[in-house]
Short mmCIF file of C-alpha atoms in Angstrom, two decimals:
data_model
loop_
_atom_site.label_atom_id
_atom_site.label_comp_id
_atom_site.label_asym_id
_atom_site.label_seq_id
_atom_site.Cartn_x
_atom_site.Cartn_y
_atom_site.Cartn_z
CA UNK A 1 -0.04 0.02 -0.17
CA UNK A 2 1.19 3.45 -0.73
CA UNK A 3 2.84 4.86 2.42
CA UNK A 4 1.11 8.27 2.09
CA UNK A 5 -2.38 6.59 1.68
CA UNK A 6 -1.60 4.16 4.54
CA UNK A 7 -0.77 6.90 6.70
CA UNK A 8 -3.75 9.15 5.81
CA UNK A 9 -6.00 6.05 6.64
CA UNK A 10 -4.48 5.47 10.14
CA UNK A 11 -4.74 8.86 10.94
CA UNK A 12 -8.26 9.14 9.95
CA UNK A 13 -8.91 5.85 11.75
CA UNK A 14 -7.21 7.28 15.06
CA UNK A 15 -9.28 10.45 14.94
CA UNK A 16 -12.55 8.44 14.79
CA UNK A 17 -11.43 6.15 17.61
CA UNK A 18 -10.52 9.64 19.44
CA UNK A 19 -14.08 11.06 18.96
CA UNK A 20 -15.80 7.62 19.98
CA UNK A 21 -14.09 7.22 23.18
CA UNK A 22 -13.87 11.16 23.92
CA UNK A 23 -16.80 12.67 26.35
CA UNK A 24 -19.29 14.22 24.07
CA UNK A 25 -20.82 17.63 25.05
CA UNK A 26 -24.60 16.99 26.48
CA UNK A 27 -27.24 17.75 24.03
CA UNK A 28 -30.02 20.17 25.24
CA UNK A 29 -32.07 17.54 25.55
CA UNK A 30 -29.91 15.91 28.17
CA UNK A 31 -30.38 18.84 30.63
CA UNK A 32 -29.68 18.90 33.16
CA UNK A 33 -26.62 16.95 33.96
CA UNK A 34 -25.43 18.86 36.84
CA UNK A 35 -26.62 21.35 39.43
CA UNK A 36 -28.65 24.62 38.58
CA UNK A 37 -28.93 27.73 40.23
CA UNK A 38 -31.84 30.27 40.76
CA UNK A 39 -31.23 33.52 41.52
CA UNK A 40 -33.65 35.23 43.74
CA UNK A 41 -32.84 39.26 44.00
CA UNK A 42 -34.36 39.86 47.40
CA UNK A 43 -33.78 38.64 50.91
CA UNK A 44 -34.81 35.06 52.48
CA UNK A 45 -38.28 34.61 53.79
CA UNK A 46 -40.12 36.86 51.49
CA UNK A 47 -42.28 35.97 48.26
CA UNK A 48 -39.64 35.74 45.84
CA UNK A 49 -37.41 33.61 48.00
CA UNK A 50 -40.14 31.25 49.25
CA UNK A 51 -41.67 30.73 45.41
CA UNK A 52 -37.89 30.33 44.19
CA UNK A 53 -37.47 27.57 46.74
CA UNK A 54 -40.77 25.76 46.13
CA UNK A 55 -40.37 25.56 42.46
CA UNK A 56 -36.59 24.65 42.82
CA UNK A 57 -37.60 21.48 45.01
CA UNK A 58 -40.04 20.43 42.34
CA UNK A 59 -37.66 20.86 39.47
CA UNK A 60 -34.84 18.92 41.66
CA UNK A 61 -37.40 16.13 42.64
CA UNK A 62 -38.28 15.78 38.50
CA UNK A 63 -34.70 16.24 37.04
CA UNK A 64 -32.64 14.68 39.63
CA UNK A 65 -30.30 17.41 39.84
CA UNK A 66 -30.16 19.75 42.59
CA UNK A 67 -32.06 23.65 42.01
CA UNK A 68 -30.12 25.86 44.31
CA UNK A 69 -31.51 29.41 45.54
CA UNK A 70 -29.06 31.79 45.90
CA UNK A 71 -30.04 35.28 47.37
CA UNK A 72 -28.35 37.69 45.49
CA UNK A 73 -29.82 40.97 47.30
CA UNK A 74 -29.48 44.79 46.51
CA UNK A 75 -30.36 47.81 44.20
CA UNK A 76 -33.90 46.48 44.22
CA UNK A 77 -33.10 43.25 42.39
CA UNK A 78 -30.79 44.66 39.89
CA UNK A 79 -27.74 42.66 41.37
CA UNK A 80 -29.16 39.63 40.96
CA UNK A 81 -30.68 39.99 37.53
CA UNK A 82 -27.41 41.41 36.28
CA UNK A 83 -25.55 38.22 37.25
CA UNK A 84 -28.18 36.33 35.53
CA UNK A 85 -28.01 38.32 32.14
CA UNK A 86 -24.35 37.93 32.37
CA UNK A 87 -24.24 34.04 32.79
CA UNK A 88 -23.85 31.32 30.29
CA UNK A 89 -27.02 30.83 28.49
CA UNK A 90 -27.15 27.13 29.18
CA UNK A 91 -30.06 26.63 31.71
CA UNK A 92 -27.93 26.50 34.70
CA UNK A 93 -28.75 29.90 36.08
CA UNK A 94 -32.28 31.02 36.12
CA UNK A 95 -33.69 34.02 37.88
CA UNK A 96 -37.10 34.35 39.68
CA UNK A 97 -38.20 37.34 38.35
CA UNK A 98 -40.64 39.90 39.54
CA UNK A 99 -42.53 43.35 39.36
CA UNK A 100 -39.26 45.31 40.44
CA UNK A 101 -37.69 43.86 37.24
CA UNK A 102 -40.43 45.67 35.03
CA UNK A 103 -40.22 48.78 37.28
CA UNK A 104 -36.43 49.18 37.20
CA UNK A 105 -36.18 49.59 33.35
CA UNK A 106 -37.48 53.08 33.88
CA UNK A 107 -36.81 53.69 37.66
CA UNK A 108 -33.11 53.59 37.21
CA UNK A 109 -31.41 55.86 34.55
CA UNK A 110 -28.63 53.82 33.95
CA UNK A 111 -28.37 49.83 34.32
CA UNK A 112 -26.07 47.56 32.46
CA UNK A 113 -28.38 45.47 30.86
CA UNK A 114 -31.81 45.87 29.19
CA UNK A 115 -34.28 43.41 31.05
CA UNK A 116 -36.80 42.74 28.01
CA UNK A 117 -33.72 42.30 25.75
CA UNK A 118 -31.65 40.34 27.70
CA UNK A 119 -33.64 37.51 29.46
CA UNK A 120 -35.34 34.30 27.79
CA UNK A 121 -38.82 34.20 29.50
CA UNK A 122 -39.32 30.69 30.77
CA UNK A 123 -42.66 30.47 32.59
CA UNK A 124 -45.11 32.55 34.91
CA UNK A 125 -45.62 30.99 38.41
CA UNK A 126 -48.19 32.93 40.14
CA UNK A 127 -49.89 36.25 40.60
CA UNK A 128 -50.41 37.69 44.48
CA UNK A 129 -53.33 40.07 44.92
CA UNK A 130 -52.63 43.62 47.19
CA UNK A 131 -55.05 44.90 49.39
CA UNK A 132 -55.64 48.60 50.04
CA UNK A 133 -55.34 49.06 53.93
CA UNK A 134 -55.93 52.10 55.99
CA UNK A 135 -55.59 52.47 59.83
CA UNK A 136 -59.07 52.67 61.45
CA UNK A 137 -58.49 56.34 62.34
CA UNK A 138 -58.95 57.54 58.81
CA UNK A 139 -62.51 58.75 58.44
CA UNK A 140 -63.14 56.64 55.16
CA UNK A 141 -65.10 53.54 55.08
CA UNK A 142 -65.14 52.96 51.26
CA UNK A 143 -62.43 54.08 48.62
CA UNK A 144 -64.86 56.57 47.16
CA UNK A 145 -64.54 58.35 50.51
CA UNK A 146 -60.86 57.99 51.02
CA UNK A 147 -60.24 59.67 47.50
CA UNK A 148 -62.51 62.51 48.72
CA UNK A 149 -60.85 62.64 52.07
CA UNK A 150 -57.24 62.35 50.35
CA UNK A 151 -58.35 65.26 47.97
CA UNK A 152 -59.58 67.56 50.98
CA UNK A 153 -56.10 66.90 52.56
CA UNK A 154 -53.56 67.24 49.85
CA UNK A 155 -49.79 66.11 51.06
CA UNK A 156 -51.27 65.41 54.63
CA UNK A 157 -51.88 61.27 53.95
CA UNK A 158 -48.59 59.47 54.18
CA UNK A 159 -48.61 56.20 52.04
CA UNK A 160 -46.38 53.38 53.15
CA UNK A 161 -44.64 51.18 50.92
CA UNK A 162 -42.51 47.88 50.76
CA UNK A 163 -39.71 50.00 49.36
CA UNK A 164 -39.14 52.20 46.26
CA UNK A 165 -40.12 50.36 43.12
CA UNK A 166 -41.66 47.51 44.97
CA UNK A 167 -45.08 46.06 43.65
CA UNK A 168 -46.96 47.79 46.75
CA UNK A 169 -45.20 51.13 45.86
CA UNK A 170 -46.09 50.94 42.38
CA UNK A 171 -49.69 50.23 43.09
CA UNK A 172 -50.17 53.09 45.24
CA UNK A 173 -48.35 55.29 42.65
CA UNK A 174 -50.68 54.02 39.84
CA UNK A 175 -53.49 54.81 42.14
CA UNK A 176 -52.42 58.36 42.75
CA UNK A 177 -52.01 59.06 38.75
CA UNK A 178 -55.55 57.60 38.02
CA UNK A 179 -57.17 59.30 40.85
CA UNK A 180 -55.31 62.74 40.95
CA UNK A 181 -54.86 62.26 44.84
CA UNK A 182 -51.55 63.75 46.75
CA UNK A 183 -50.27 61.28 49.03
CA UNK A 184 -46.46 61.45 50.59
CA UNK A 185 -44.66 57.98 49.89
CA UNK A 186 -42.87 56.64 52.89
CA UNK A 187 -40.73 53.69 51.77
CA UNK A 188 -39.79 51.10 54.18
CA UNK A 189 -37.42 47.96 54.09
CA UNK A 190 -39.95 45.58 53.48
CA UNK A 191 -43.91 45.11 54.24
CA UNK A 192 -43.32 43.87 57.56
CA UNK A 193 -42.15 47.33 58.95
CA UNK A 194 -44.46 49.00 56.99
CA UNK A 195 -47.34 47.10 58.41
CA UNK A 196 -45.91 47.96 61.80
CA UNK A 197 -46.32 51.47 61.53
CA UNK A 198 -49.87 51.35 59.68
CA UNK A 199 -50.98 49.68 62.74
CA UNK A 200 -49.68 52.24 64.65
CA UNK A 201 -50.97 54.90 62.83
CA UNK A 202 -47.67 56.49 61.69
CA UNK A 203 -48.86 56.21 58.39
CA UNK A 204 -52.34 56.09 56.99
CA UNK A 205 -52.55 53.88 53.79
CA UNK A 206 -50.56 51.06 52.31
CA UNK A 207 -51.07 48.75 49.46
CA UNK A 208 -50.10 45.40 50.97
CA UNK A 209 -49.37 42.12 49.50
CA UNK A 210 -52.17 40.06 50.53
CA UNK A 211 -50.67 37.32 52.76
CA UNK A 212 -50.68 38.00 56.36
CA UNK A 213 -53.12 40.80 56.11
CA UNK A 214 -56.69 39.19 56.41
CA UNK A 215 -56.38 38.60 60.34
CA UNK A 216 -55.73 42.27 60.70
CA UNK A 217 -58.98 43.00 58.86
CA UNK A 218 -61.15 40.47 60.38
CA UNK A 219 -59.93 41.66 63.64
CA UNK A 220 -60.56 45.38 63.10
CA UNK A 221 -56.86 46.46 63.37
CA UNK A 222 -56.89 47.53 59.99
CA UNK A 223 -59.74 48.46 57.45
CA UNK A 224 -59.51 46.81 53.85
CA UNK A 225 -60.93 49.46 51.40
CA UNK A 226 -60.54 47.40 48.13
CA UNK A 227 -58.24 44.83 46.71
CA UNK A 228 -56.06 45.82 43.74
CA UNK A 229 -56.68 42.64 41.27
CA UNK A 230 -59.49 42.56 38.72
CA UNK A 231 -61.44 40.06 40.65
CA UNK A 232 -62.10 39.67 44.62
CA UNK A 233 -60.08 37.79 46.88
CA UNK A 234 -61.71 34.49 48.42
CA UNK A 235 -60.17 35.42 51.85
CA UNK A 236 -62.15 39.11 51.79
CA UNK A 237 -65.17 38.11 49.63
CA UNK A 238 -66.99 41.36 50.93
CA UNK A 239 -64.18 43.67 49.66
CA UNK A 240 -64.67 45.04 46.29
CA UNK A 241 -61.69 45.70 43.89
CA UNK A 242 -60.39 49.08 43.29
CA UNK A 243 -61.67 48.99 39.51
CA UNK A 244 -65.16 48.96 41.21
CA UNK A 245 -64.48 52.54 42.06
CA UNK A 246 -61.51 53.55 39.72
CA UNK A 247 -62.30 51.96 36.31
CA UNK A 248 -59.23 50.31 34.45
CA UNK A 249 -57.32 50.00 37.78
CA UNK A 250 -55.21 46.68 37.95
CA UNK A 251 -52.04 45.89 40.06
CA UNK A 252 -50.74 42.73 41.06
CA UNK A 253 -47.32 41.01 42.29
CA UNK A 254 -46.35 38.55 39.94
CA UNK A 255 -43.55 35.98 40.08
CA UNK A 256 -41.75 33.75 37.02
CA UNK A 257 -38.90 32.51 36.06
CA UNK A 258 -36.43 33.76 33.40
CA UNK A 259 -32.89 32.92 31.84
CA UNK A 260 -30.17 34.72 29.88
CA UNK A 261 -31.10 35.24 26.46
CA UNK A 262 -29.99 32.58 23.78
CA UNK A 263 -30.65 30.00 26.29
CA UNK A 264 -31.70 26.90 23.68
CA UNK A 265 -35.42 26.40 23.10
CA UNK A 266 -35.55 23.04 24.17
CA UNK A 267 -33.88 23.84 27.79
CA UNK A 268 -36.69 26.67 28.09
CA UNK A 269 -39.57 24.53 26.84
CA UNK A 270 -38.41 21.53 29.22
CA UNK A 271 -38.49 24.12 32.20
CA UNK A 272 -41.60 25.69 31.03
CA UNK A 273 -43.26 22.18 30.89
CA UNK A 274 -42.18 21.04 34.50
CA UNK A 275 -42.94 24.66 35.90
CA UNK A 276 -46.55 24.41 34.47
CA UNK A 277 -46.91 20.89 35.86
CA UNK A 278 -45.81 22.34 39.26
CA UNK A 279 -48.37 24.95 39.28
CA UNK A 280 -51.19 22.34 38.51
CA UNK A 281 -50.22 20.12 41.14
CA UNK A 282 -52.87 19.96 44.10
CA UNK A 283 -50.21 20.03 46.58
CA UNK A 284 -48.04 22.60 45.08
CA UNK A 285 -50.91 25.02 44.52
CA UNK A 286 -51.93 24.53 48.22
CA UNK A 287 -48.36 25.86 49.23
CA UNK A 288 -48.33 28.67 46.72
CA UNK A 289 -51.83 29.70 47.84
CA UNK A 290 -50.40 30.01 51.46
CA UNK A 291 -48.58 32.88 50.14
CA UNK A 292 -51.63 34.16 48.26
CA UNK A 293 -50.70 32.93 44.91
CA UNK A 294 -52.97 32.31 41.90
CA UNK A 295 -51.44 29.71 39.26
CA UNK A 296 -50.30 31.88 35.95
CA UNK A 297 -49.80 28.83 33.81
CA UNK A 298 -48.81 29.27 30.11
CA UNK A 299 -45.79 28.81 27.43
CA UNK A 300 -42.86 31.15 27.50
CA UNK A 301 -44.26 33.54 25.06
CA UNK A 302 -47.31 34.28 27.91
CA UNK A 303 -44.83 35.17 30.29
CA UNK A 304 -42.57 37.28 27.94
CA UNK A 305 -45.70 39.29 26.94
CA UNK A 306 -46.67 39.72 30.72
CA UNK A 307 -42.85 41.19 31.29
CA UNK A 308 -43.51 43.52 28.22
CA UNK A 309 -46.83 44.91 29.23
CA UNK A 310 -45.66 45.51 32.82
CA UNK A 311 -42.49 47.17 31.71
CA UNK A 312 -44.49 49.49 29.50
CA UNK A 313 -47.13 50.10 32.20
CA UNK A 314 -44.92 50.78 35.02
CA UNK A 315 -42.89 53.28 32.81
CA UNK A 316 -45.76 55.52 32.39
CA UNK A 317 -46.38 55.53 36.20
CA UNK A 318 -42.78 56.26 36.96
CA UNK A 319 -42.44 59.14 34.36
CA UNK A 320 -45.85 60.72 35.39
CA UNK A 321 -44.77 60.54 38.98
CA UNK A 322 -41.17 61.72 38.35
CA UNK A 323 -40.01 58.73 40.51
CA UNK A 324 -36.46 57.74 41.41
CA UNK A 325 -34.58 55.13 43.44
CA UNK A 326 -34.69 55.93 46.98
#
């Protein structure tokens, strides 16, 4: 055999053998083959953290790999979000996205990312209603009476919030924009301290995430004037919606999963399928209901539309109120 032909045949055979025995990269359909991380941009114990851990455990049980929650707090969730958008688009770094992600796009003048552009929507998880609560000393039994009271006392009503840019803050700002009332925003580091001062009368009104508020209403320590979602809450069936008085009003807290842009569609779809299965499971639904959550199923495109719509909606509120980070 010709020397050169024989050498080429041996070289090709060696290359084929090397390919056969060397480790091959896992395809998207093999995902996950190692532990994954879920970044929560807020502290442990809150709705973002709890939701991330509940779904993370479900995914771990289904996929046989850990989904570890990492709390990357700071800058209203921007630090954690930036870590995710800069991560490898391989499905091993996920974000538990929430309302501030949509708000921050306009609230902060300079961000190192564009949330809508730089993430791949994966799946919605839950939507959580908020309740318009006032201290009983406020002379208003209905939302219409409160609006009249606030307009008669411009700048004298203190509106607490869970922090600048939080869902409760934005719900209050939307209310101000749509009714023309003048209230002073008093931001707190979370809903707990805000609720404490509302109970004590240091502030007069709070748009509060529903979990943990019903007992205060039922015992008369606080008065619920309305709920912020389009429909009434089962726990407070006699409390009307804001939209019953202010046509077109709607606000809620929501949670869902996102990944870095360019994450393979096969991985996104695989995660979406399992997350939808989780929120349809009776046991998981009960756990999510304990934090006030209504399931928000659907394909990735539905969650992407929600993010885009919310970013546009809250951008208008930020600009109308001239809001800045505090």
